[in-house]
Amino acid sequence: MIASCDKIEKPILYIPPAADTIVYTASTADLVNPERGFYRYSATHADNYSPLDVNTLKSWRTAVQADGGNYSVMSSLVFRYFVLDGLNDKPLPDELLQKIKADFAAIREAGLKAIPRFTYTTSPKAGDCPEGFICPPYGDASKEVVLQHITQLKPLLQENADVIACLQLGFIGTWGENYYTDHFGDASSNGQSQLFDADWEVRAEILRAVLDALPADRMVQVRYPQLKQRFVYGVNAPVSSAALAETEAFTGTDKARIGMHNDCFLASADDYGTYSDYGNSSSPRAAATSVLKAYAAADNRYVAVGGETCDDAYSPQNDCENAGLAQTEMRTLHYSYLNCAYNNDVNNDWQDGGCMDAIKRNLGYRFVLKKGYFPKDPVKAGTRYSFTLELENEGYASPFNERPLKLILRSQKSGEEFSFDLSGDVRKWYTGPVAVEEAIVTSSGMTAGTYDLFLYLPDKYASIAARPEYAIRLANENTWEETTGYNKLAATLTIQ
């Protein structure tokens, strides 16, 4: 038997609502944006304090010649060395704490953010020792003194976290670089040439204290990736230990809050020991460049990464492509910032080699709007409205600090504004294409009329949230509204 149907129903086809497609024009300009780019270097000493000057800080947001450089930069970041001379055996005086507080206030007034590092000495003493140019005693402080100082600094760091982009671990060793140290295991040829279990444990204790001194939404950078591995997994952790996974990233855990500063970027094959295995009580020091670089490339995607160049001898590797691999290394290792004051024997080569403009644009994040899709039909007040944006992050990294993502609707008639929180997390707008699909429920209090649309990425801290200097600017022509920090989407919404 053959069954037959008298009538075949036609399927119902989904027809999406009509939408306006807006194509945006990319900008090639160098932009000053929060928490990325070339930083300005500054240092002050407890025994001869030189306070930051607000007008100088403000000038750094404009194109100013780099110190010792053949190029100019616009900076939203200031590195601040706090050198605690003569305080390696006594508490920090209240007068010093007040001066540090004033520095943070100046940074806030100027619209910048700080990368602070505390250390006890930046002056190597030459002598008759294996290293020659630097000999012990180095002059850093004991564990007990360091922990006391961190406790004293904690209220200051918490209070000023709004203008701290990230904090470098510091405290241990000359320059706060955790290498030449009197108290935490001297891994140089002046000392034991490796680190033992007790050295890793006491370093982890300092790192834990520094993490605790900051709010959970701020990161701490370590000088060597192996310190993070052995902090997270213990003193026997191999250099093949797992990097941070995306599911763990941006969760506020200690593992998610430890980034890296490399103060000898592209200075040698292992960046002067940055990628060494420093051993422990049961294993000797060993080379581990390829393994630790792979670890860093994976881990760095989700944390704050920066540093400085330090030696021009590693050439052509530290030059522009195609002879060198400077930009490739920055992109692979997700660099958000570099020093514009050191070492300009290297940085000047980037200007001469023709890649400096690209590096200035791409350090950290660079968000370029490509297209926007906006429904044409009017919407009733109090009902749902959805839209889609296509962007490209052309930078080497994504933002490492949390910030809101908002849609602003402004009435063309009255100028009244309505702000809507969006669900996207800009920290996950990684290098490459970014798709933003968002929906809001319009306010029932919106009057009928036409509204202009803006994308707004302000700082999360209420103290500076309304400051346009702290909002992210998209890399497009004719989108930035300087007085508000909004990005114009060139789209409108009609409320019925």
Tab-separated table of N, CA, C and O in Angstrom, residues 38-40 63-74 309 338-352 356-357 360:
chain	number	residue	atom	x	y	z
A	38	PHE	N	53.950	52.523	25.483
A	38	PHE	CA	55.246	52.833	26.083
A	38	PHE	C	55.028	53.626	27.371
A	38	PHE	O	54.287	54.601	27.392
A	39	TYR	N	55.689	53.199	28.441
A	39	TYR	CA	55.570	53.948	29.679
A	39	TYR	C	56.718	54.931	29.849
A	39	TYR	O	57.776	54.804	29.250
A	40	ARG	N	56.473	55.927	30.705
A	40	ARG	CA	57.500	56.872	31.110
A	40	ARG	C	58.132	56.399	32.413
A	40	ARG	O	57.435	55.958	33.326
A	63	ALA	N	52.472	63.760	22.614
A	63	ALA	CA	53.661	63.228	21.941
A	63	ALA	C	54.902	63.978	22.420
A	63	ALA	O	55.092	65.147	22.111
A	64	VAL	N	55.719	63.284	23.206
A	64	VAL	CA	56.940	63.862	23.771
A	64	VAL	C	58.104	62.934	23.444
A	64	VAL	O	57.977	61.707	23.478
A	65	GLN	N	59.251	63.517	23.149
A	65	GLN	CA	60.440	62.742	22.826
A	65	GLN	C	60.787	61.783	23.961
A	65	GLN	O	60.758	62.133	25.136
A	66	ALA	N	61.117	60.542	23.601
A	66	ALA	CA	61.558	59.564	24.588
A	66	ALA	C	62.923	59.958	25.124
A	66	ALA	O	63.758	60.505	24.393
A	67	ASP	N	63.180	59.685	26.400
A	67	ASP	CA	64.474	59.987	26.991
A	67	ASP	C	65.560	59.159	26.307
A	67	ASP	O	65.558	57.931	26.372
A	68	GLY	N	66.482	59.854	25.637
A	68	GLY	CA	67.521	59.151	24.910
A	68	GLY	C	67.035	58.496	23.631
A	68	GLY	O	67.754	57.695	23.020
A	69	GLY	N	65.833	58.847	23.214
A	69	GLY	CA	65.251	58.214	22.035
A	69	GLY	C	65.223	59.117	20.828
A	69	GLY	O	65.246	60.349	20.954
A	70	ASN	N	65.122	58.522	19.642
A	70	ASN	CA	64.972	59.279	18.401
A	70	ASN	C	63.523	59.249	17.929
A	70	ASN	O	63.231	59.427	16.761
A	71	TYR	N	62.608	59.023	18.861
A	71	TYR	CA	61.182	58.892	18.565
A	71	TYR	C	60.400	59.524	19.710
A	71	TYR	O	60.934	59.764	20.808
A	72	SER	N	59.138	59.821	19.467
A	72	SER	CA	58.270	60.374	20.498
A	72	SER	C	57.160	59.385	20.809
A	72	SER	O	56.811	58.553	19.966
A	73	VAL	N	56.605	59.485	21.997
A	73	VAL	CA	55.505	58.599	22.391
A	73	VAL	C	54.486	59.400	23.193
A	73	VAL	O	54.796	60.421	23.798
A	74	MET	N	53.255	58.879	23.204
A	74	MET	CA	52.201	59.351	24.094
A	74	MET	C	51.976	58.252	25.118
A	74	MET	O	51.794	57.090	24.745
A	309	THR	N	63.746	46.682	27.155
A	309	THR	CA	64.937	46.125	26.526
A	309	THR	C	66.138	46.487	27.395
A	309	THR	O	66.065	47.425	28.194
A	338	LEU	N	56.057	48.684	27.255
A	338	LEU	CA	57.522	48.684	27.289
A	338	LEU	C	58.012	50.043	27.776
A	338	LEU	O	57.285	51.044	27.702
A	339	ASN	N	59.248	50.092	28.207
A	339	ASN	CA	59.901	51.310	28.677
A	339	ASN	C	60.386	52.132	27.482
A	339	ASN	O	61.052	51.606	26.587
A	340	CYS	N	60.093	53.431	27.474
A	340	CYS	CA	60.578	54.285	26.392
A	340	CYS	C	61.891	54.981	26.762
A	340	CYS	O	62.413	55.767	25.969
A	341	ALA	N	62.432	54.673	27.947
A	341	ALA	CA	63.683	55.307	28.361
A	341	ALA	C	64.870	54.355	28.341
A	341	ALA	O	66.018	54.795	28.412
A	342	TYR	N	64.599	53.045	28.241
A	342	TYR	CA	65.690	52.080	28.320
A	342	TYR	C	65.280	50.798	27.615
A	342	TYR	O	64.142	50.356	27.772
A	343	ASN	N	66.122	50.178	26.844
A	343	ASN	CA	67.415	50.657	26.413
A	343	ASN	C	67.246	51.195	24.998
A	343	ASN	O	66.906	50.443	24.091
A	344	ASN	N	67.508	52.476	24.834
A	344	ASN	CA	67.221	53.066	23.528
A	344	ASN	C	68.280	52.773	22.474
A	344	ASN	O	68.123	53.174	21.325
A	345	ASP	N	69.327	52.047	22.841
A	345	ASP	CA	70.172	51.467	21.789
A	345	ASP	C	69.362	50.467	20.978
A	345	ASP	O	69.572	50.310	19.774
A	346	VAL	N	68.420	49.809	21.650
A	346	VAL	CA	67.527	48.865	20.971
A	346	VAL	C	66.338	49.594	20.361
A	346	VAL	O	66.050	49.460	19.167
A	347	ASN	N	65.645	50.379	21.182
A	347	ASN	CA	64.414	51.015	20.717
A	347	ASN	C	64.644	51.943	19.532
A	347	ASN	O	63.811	52.030	18.614
A	348	ASN	N	65.782	52.649	19.523
A	348	ASN	CA	66.075	53.544	18.398
A	348	ASN	C	66.231	52.783	17.091
A	348	ASN	O	65.933	53.313	16.012
A	349	ASP	N	66.691	51.542	17.187
A	349	ASP	CA	66.796	50.717	15.983
A	349	ASP	C	65.421	50.431	15.384
A	349	ASP	O	65.290	50.270	14.168
A	350	TRP	N	64.401	50.355	16.236
A	350	TRP	CA	63.046	50.131	15.727
A	350	TRP	C	62.555	51.354	14.948
A	350	TRP	O	61.848	51.212	13.947
A	351	GLN	N	62.944	52.529	15.426
A	351	GLN	CA	62.601	53.743	14.679
A	351	GLN	C	63.345	53.765	13.351
A	351	GLN	O	62.745	54.002	12.297
A	352	ASP	N	64.633	53.501	13.387
A	352	ASP	CA	65.441	53.507	12.166
A	352	ASP	C	65.016	52.395	11.212
A	352	ASP	O	65.076	52.558	9.988
A	356	MET	N	58.773	51.108	14.411
A	356	MET	CA	58.378	51.747	15.663
A	356	MET	C	56.921	52.195	15.651
A	356	MET	O	56.200	52.038	16.643
A	357	ASP	N	56.442	52.748	14.537
A	357	ASP	CA	55.052	53.199	14.484
A	357	ASP	C	54.094	52.040	14.719
A	357	ASP	O	53.090	52.178	15.425
A	360	LYS	N	54.225	51.118	18.446
A	360	LYS	CA	53.482	52.085	19.251
A	360	LYS	C	51.977	51.842	19.155
A	360	LYS	O	51.250	51.961	20.137
